């Protein structure tokens, strides 16, 4: 059981470069999420997708875009990376919005120089 | 609004010591409460949860009781092991809302 998978695990970018973080889940979940984790700040929601075909902004969406490609996949794109986007990024999924347990991927550690 | 406050770390304990990590919350409505654990280099995993007042969540020797009167959900374990070394996050979710609200995490190190 793969659960939630993320690629890549590590990435180094130069300021201004773009990249896409990939996420896929095999649990037939409706809802998917992107978080960033920074020291002393816990997890902050970037974007979420309640169901296939919908996406909405979370707490810290600036500088990011997302695509819910199908029910399984939810990608996060940085169009022009900035050092402030250096972080660990986690994808998660849940059966639906609300109080359902969220399942997390292993994370992508991104450094922007 | 909705928020979670958990005790700051890091916490260092000797093996077999008693663990308490405090968590208090504010919420509009009736939240469900969660503890997640993050082992080094991994994503978060659900440790336990409670969905209504006075419920006790438990797993792997960890327990937490949903206390509405004190708006708390403290994590406890009677005898910690080295393998419990991790970062622990308290979280809440309310109704059909779009997100979980996570605390800042408490790092626990257990030494032999």
mmCIF file of C-alpha atoms in Angstrom:
data_model
loop_
_atom_site.group_PDB
_atom_site.id
_atom_site.type_symbol
_atom_site.label_atom_id
_atom_site.label_comp_id
_atom_site.label_asym_id
_atom_site.label_seq_id
_atom_site.Cartn_x
_atom_site.Cartn_y
_atom_site.Cartn_z
ATOM 1 C CA UNK A 1 0.000 0.000 0.000
ATOM 2 C CA UNK A 2 1.731 3.149 -1.221
ATOM 3 C CA UNK A 3 -0.672 5.623 0.426
ATOM 4 C CA UNK A 4 0.453 9.156 -0.457
ATOM 5 C CA UNK A 5 3.575 9.521 -2.567
ATOM 6 C CA UNK A 6 5.504 12.692 -3.360
ATOM 7 C CA UNK A 7 8.262 13.483 -5.815
ATOM 8 C CA UNK A 8 10.954 14.635 -5.604
ATOM 9 C CA UNK A 9 12.228 14.080 -2.054
ATOM 10 C CA UNK A 10 14.807 16.845 -2.293
ATOM 11 C CA UNK A 11 15.225 19.810 -4.629
ATOM 12 C CA UNK A 12 17.517 22.811 -4.834
ATOM 13 C CA UNK A 13 16.425 25.755 -6.974
ATOM 14 C CA UNK A 14 17.896 29.115 -7.803
ATOM 15 C CA UNK A 15 15.807 32.217 -7.235
ATOM 16 C CA UNK A 16 13.435 32.726 -10.159
ATOM 17 C CA UNK A 17 13.398 29.114 -11.321
ATOM 18 C CA UNK A 18 10.164 27.182 -11.541
ATOM 19 C CA UNK A 19 9.258 23.662 -10.573
ATOM 20 C CA UNK A 20 6.316 21.366 -9.904
ATOM 21 C CA UNK A 21 5.946 19.110 -6.896
ATOM 22 C CA UNK A 22 3.987 15.975 -7.625
ATOM 23 C CA UNK A 23 1.624 14.141 -5.287
ATOM 24 C CA UNK A 24 -0.470 11.027 -5.797
ATOM 25 C CA UNK A 25 -2.700 8.948 -3.525
ATOM 26 C CA UNK A 26 -4.083 5.462 -4.032
ATOM 27 C CA UNK A 27 -6.764 5.475 -1.326
ATOM 28 C CA UNK A 28 -9.585 6.814 -3.531
ATOM 29 C CA UNK A 29 -9.785 9.927 -1.371
ATOM 30 C CA UNK A 30 -11.810 12.900 -2.497
ATOM 31 C CA UNK A 31 -9.826 15.659 -0.792
ATOM 32 C CA UNK A 32 -6.164 16.573 -1.088
ATOM 33 C CA UNK A 33 -3.980 19.237 0.513
ATOM 34 C CA UNK A 34 -0.605 20.939 0.271
ATOM 35 C CA UNK A 35 1.124 22.164 3.429
ATOM 36 C CA UNK A 36 4.456 23.742 4.156
ATOM 37 C CA UNK A 37 6.338 23.103 7.369
ATOM 38 C CA UNK A 38 8.702 25.700 8.768
ATOM 39 C CA UNK A 39 10.585 25.623 12.075
ATOM 40 C CA UNK A 40 8.485 26.947 14.960
ATOM 41 C CA UNK A 41 5.413 27.422 12.772
ATOM 42 C CA UNK A 42 3.890 23.992 12.516
ATOM 43 C CA UNK A 43 2.094 23.167 9.293
ATOM 44 C CA UNK A 44 0.408 25.826 7.214
ATOM 45 C CA UNK A 45 -2.085 25.057 4.480
ATOM 46 C CA UNK A 46 -1.152 26.364 1.032
ATOM 47 C CA UNK A 47 -3.984 25.031 -1.145
ATOM 48 C CA UNK A 48 -6.522 22.283 -0.958
ATOM 49 C CA UNK A 49 -8.856 20.434 -3.273
ATOM 50 C CA UNK A 50 -12.175 19.336 -1.861
ATOM 51 C CA UNK A 51 -12.856 17.057 -4.805
ATOM 52 C CA UNK A 52 -11.710 16.414 -8.346
ATOM 53 C CA UNK A 53 -12.042 19.584 -10.380
ATOM 54 C CA UNK A 54 -11.994 22.038 -7.460
ATOM 55 C CA UNK A 55 -9.178 23.891 -5.734
ATOM 56 C CA UNK A 56 -9.160 26.592 -3.070
ATOM 57 C CA UNK A 57 -6.635 28.778 -1.295
ATOM 58 C CA UNK A 58 -5.465 28.012 2.186
ATOM 59 C CA UNK A 59 -3.600 30.172 4.647
ATOM 60 C CA UNK A 60 -0.462 30.907 2.577
ATOM 61 C CA UNK A 61 -1.219 30.617 -1.181
ATOM 62 C CA UNK A 62 0.894 33.472 -2.536
ATOM 63 C CA UNK A 63 3.596 32.338 -4.949
ATOM 64 C CA UNK A 64 2.005 28.954 -5.594
ATOM 65 C CA UNK A 65 -0.437 27.369 -8.004
ATOM 66 C CA UNK A 66 -2.050 23.952 -7.929
ATOM 67 C CA UNK A 67 -3.674 21.516 -10.315
ATOM 68 C CA UNK A 68 -5.963 18.659 -9.401
ATOM 69 C CA UNK A 69 -5.142 16.554 -12.429
ATOM 70 C CA UNK A 70 -7.545 13.742 -11.564
ATOM 71 C CA UNK A 71 -8.817 12.100 -8.409
ATOM 72 C CA UNK A 72 -5.398 10.612 -7.628
ATOM 73 C CA UNK A 73 -3.033 13.492 -8.380
ATOM 74 C CA UNK A 74 -2.581 16.985 -6.993
ATOM 75 C CA UNK A 75 0.436 19.040 -8.035
ATOM 76 C CA UNK A 76 1.945 22.205 -6.585
ATOM 77 C CA UNK A 77 3.790 24.652 -8.837
ATOM 78 C CA UNK A 78 6.231 27.379 -7.935
ATOM 79 C CA UNK A 79 6.369 29.727 -10.934
ATOM 80 C CA UNK A 80 9.262 31.886 -9.745
ATOM 81 C CA UNK A 81 10.919 30.488 -6.653
ATOM 82 C CA UNK A 82 12.019 32.791 -3.836
ATOM 83 C CA UNK A 83 14.259 32.070 -0.816
ATOM 84 C CA UNK A 84 11.188 32.514 1.424
ATOM 85 C CA UNK A 85 9.800 29.354 -0.161
ATOM 86 C CA UNK A 86 12.590 27.254 1.301
ATOM 87 C CA UNK A 87 10.633 24.745 3.339
ATOM 88 C CA UNK A 88 9.467 21.165 3.641
ATOM 89 C CA UNK A 89 6.318 20.545 1.629
ATOM 90 C CA UNK A 90 3.788 17.895 2.548
ATOM 91 C CA UNK A 91 0.919 16.570 0.531
ATOM 92 C CA UNK A 92 -2.007 14.969 2.339
ATOM 93 C CA UNK A 93 -5.312 13.381 1.464
ATOM 94 C CA UNK A 94 -8.539 12.544 3.258
ATOM 95 C CA UNK A 95 -11.805 10.834 2.487
ATOM 96 C CA UNK A 96 -13.530 14.209 2.427
ATOM 97 C CA UNK A 97 -13.268 17.665 3.940
ATOM 98 C CA UNK A 98 -13.946 18.134 7.614
ATOM 99 C CA UNK A 99 -12.995 15.908 10.488
ATOM 100 C CA UNK A 100 -11.699 12.955 8.543
ATOM 101 C CA UNK A 101 -8.159 11.805 9.238
ATOM 102 C CA UNK A 102 -5.563 13.204 6.859
ATOM 103 C CA UNK A 103 -2.873 10.913 5.473
ATOM 104 C CA UNK A 104 0.466 12.518 4.736
ATOM 105 C CA UNK A 105 3.181 11.875 2.204
ATOM 106 C CA UNK A 106 6.880 11.734 3.150
ATOM 107 C CA UNK A 107 7.558 15.345 2.184
ATOM 108 C CA UNK A 108 9.731 17.284 -0.257
ATOM 109 C CA UNK A 109 12.607 19.320 1.147
ATOM 110 C CA UNK A 110 13.033 22.391 -1.068
ATOM 111 C CA UNK A 111 15.899 24.851 -0.832
ATOM 112 C CA UNK A 112 15.863 28.068 -2.845
ATOM 113 C CA UNK A 113 19.208 29.852 -3.085
ATOM 114 C CA UNK B 1 -11.307 31.739 15.465
ATOM 115 C CA UNK B 2 -9.750 28.302 15.559
ATOM 116 C CA UNK B 3 -6.302 27.643 16.936
ATOM 117 C CA UNK B 4 -4.180 25.150 18.827
ATOM 118 C CA UNK B 5 -1.542 25.918 21.439
ATOM 119 C CA UNK B 6 0.819 23.197 22.554
ATOM 120 C CA UNK B 7 3.686 23.215 24.975
ATOM 121 C CA UNK B 8 6.998 24.280 23.623
ATOM 122 C CA UNK B 9 9.839 21.875 23.410
ATOM 123 C CA UNK B 10 12.179 20.357 23.134
ATOM 124 C CA UNK B 11 11.384 17.769 25.769
ATOM 125 C CA UNK B 12 14.051 15.290 26.870
ATOM 126 C CA UNK B 13 13.125 12.301 29.029
ATOM 127 C CA UNK B 14 14.805 9.181 30.230
ATOM 128 C CA UNK B 15 13.449 5.848 29.093
ATOM 129 C CA UNK B 16 10.444 4.685 31.165
ATOM 130 C CA UNK B 17 9.627 8.219 32.335
ATOM 131 C CA UNK B 18 6.086 9.605 32.273
ATOM 132 C CA UNK B 19 5.226 11.907 29.395
ATOM 133 C CA UNK B 20 2.755 14.764 29.229
ATOM 134 C CA UNK B 21 2.521 17.161 26.314
ATOM 135 C CA UNK B 22 -0.027 19.891 26.883
ATOM 136 C CA UNK B 23 -2.447 21.022 24.200
ATOM 137 C CA UNK B 24 -5.228 23.594 24.473
ATOM 138 C CA UNK B 25 -7.503 24.837 21.754
ATOM 139 C CA UNK B 26 -9.985 27.498 20.773
ATOM 140 C CA UNK B 27 -12.676 26.605 18.292
ATOM 141 C CA UNK B 28 -15.901 27.873 16.828
ATOM 142 C CA UNK B 29 -18.292 24.978 17.087
ATOM 143 C CA UNK B 30 -17.509 21.437 18.198
ATOM 144 C CA UNK B 31 -14.096 20.306 17.002
ATOM 145 C CA UNK B 32 -12.572 16.912 16.556
ATOM 146 C CA UNK B 33 -9.131 16.690 18.118
ATOM 147 C CA UNK B 34 -6.072 14.815 16.916
ATOM 148 C CA UNK B 35 -2.521 13.995 17.832
ATOM 149 C CA UNK B 36 -0.132 13.374 14.968
ATOM 150 C CA UNK B 37 3.444 12.091 15.243
ATOM 151 C CA UNK B 38 6.315 12.811 12.878
ATOM 152 C CA UNK B 39 9.353 10.544 13.008
ATOM 153 C CA UNK B 40 12.639 11.886 11.641
ATOM 154 C CA UNK B 41 12.587 12.262 7.865
ATOM 155 C CA UNK B 42 8.959 11.164 7.540
ATOM 156 C CA UNK B 43 5.521 12.673 7.077
ATOM 157 C CA UNK B 44 2.950 13.000 9.829
ATOM 158 C CA UNK B 45 1.008 9.958 10.998
ATOM 159 C CA UNK B 46 -2.190 9.960 12.992
ATOM 160 C CA UNK B 47 -1.484 8.808 16.549
ATOM 161 C CA UNK B 48 -4.952 9.136 18.064
ATOM 162 C CA UNK B 49 -8.112 11.162 17.857
ATOM 163 C CA UNK B 50 -11.278 12.062 19.764
ATOM 164 C CA UNK B 51 -14.420 13.382 18.177
ATOM 165 C CA UNK B 52 -16.534 14.512 21.139
ATOM 166 C CA UNK B 53 -16.236 15.725 24.700
ATOM 167 C CA UNK B 54 -14.997 13.175 27.269
ATOM 168 C CA UNK B 55 -13.839 10.780 24.546
ATOM 169 C CA UNK B 56 -10.453 9.220 25.169
ATOM 170 C CA UNK B 57 -8.237 8.452 22.209
ATOM 171 C CA UNK B 58 -5.533 5.841 22.670
ATOM 172 C CA UNK B 59 -2.867 4.111 20.606
ATOM 173 C CA UNK B 60 0.551 2.536 21.226
ATOM 174 C CA UNK B 61 0.335 3.346 24.955
ATOM 175 C CA UNK B 62 -0.463 7.017 24.338
ATOM 176 C CA UNK B 63 -3.709 8.523 25.580
ATOM 177 C CA UNK B 64 -5.501 11.852 25.387
ATOM 178 C CA UNK B 65 -8.898 12.878 26.744
ATOM 179 C CA UNK B 66 -11.067 15.525 25.104
ATOM 180 C CA UNK B 67 -11.844 17.998 27.917
ATOM 181 C CA UNK B 68 -14.409 20.531 26.796
ATOM 182 C CA UNK B 69 -14.510 22.358 30.138
ATOM 183 C CA UNK B 70 -10.790 23.142 29.980
ATOM 184 C CA UNK B 71 -10.540 23.119 26.152
ATOM 185 C CA UNK B 72 -7.647 20.717 26.408
ATOM 186 C CA UNK B 73 -6.396 17.498 24.809
ATOM 187 C CA UNK B 74 -3.177 16.645 26.637
ATOM 188 C CA UNK B 75 -1.094 13.719 25.403
ATOM 189 C CA UNK B 76 0.177 11.228 28.005
ATOM 190 C CA UNK B 77 2.194 8.039 28.093
ATOM 191 C CA UNK B 78 3.094 6.151 31.221
ATOM 192 C CA UNK B 79 6.483 4.827 30.163
ATOM 193 C CA UNK B 80 8.273 6.257 27.129
ATOM 194 C CA UNK B 81 10.727 4.347 24.974
ATOM 195 C CA UNK B 82 13.627 5.499 22.837
ATOM 196 C CA UNK B 83 11.491 4.684 19.788
ATOM 197 C CA UNK B 84 8.982 7.370 20.872
ATOM 198 C CA UNK B 85 11.490 10.093 19.990
ATOM 199 C CA UNK B 86 9.659 12.223 17.426
ATOM 200 C CA UNK B 87 7.788 15.495 16.969
ATOM 201 C CA UNK B 88 4.192 15.493 18.195
ATOM 202 C CA UNK B 89 1.505 17.770 16.753
ATOM 203 C CA UNK B 90 -1.861 18.546 18.252
ATOM 204 C CA UNK B 91 -4.542 19.474 15.719
ATOM 205 C CA UNK B 92 -8.224 20.241 15.450
ATOM 206 C CA UNK B 93 -10.831 20.188 12.748
ATOM 207 C CA UNK B 94 -14.264 21.751 12.967
ATOM 208 C CA UNK B 95 -17.425 20.750 11.128
ATOM 209 C CA UNK B 96 -17.168 20.559 7.361
ATOM 210 C CA UNK B 97 -14.490 23.201 7.219
ATOM 211 C CA UNK B 98 -11.635 23.080 4.839
ATOM 212 C CA UNK B 99 -8.674 22.633 7.070
ATOM 213 C CA UNK B 100 -6.987 21.241 10.090
ATOM 214 C CA UNK B 101 -5.400 23.654 12.528
ATOM 215 C CA UNK B 102 -2.048 22.361 13.729
ATOM 216 C CA UNK B 103 -0.022 23.326 16.747
ATOM 217 C CA UNK B 104 3.632 24.170 16.287
ATOM 218 C CA UNK B 105 4.822 20.732 17.349
ATOM 219 C CA UNK B 106 6.709 19.447 20.393
ATOM 220 C CA UNK B 107 9.978 17.620 19.884
ATOM 221 C CA UNK B 108 10.507 14.672 22.215
ATOM 222 C CA UNK B 109 13.836 12.940 22.726
ATOM 223 C CA UNK B 110 13.995 9.836 24.905
ATOM 224 C CA UNK B 111 17.436 8.827 26.120
ATOM 225 C CA UNK B 112 18.359 5.313 27.275
#
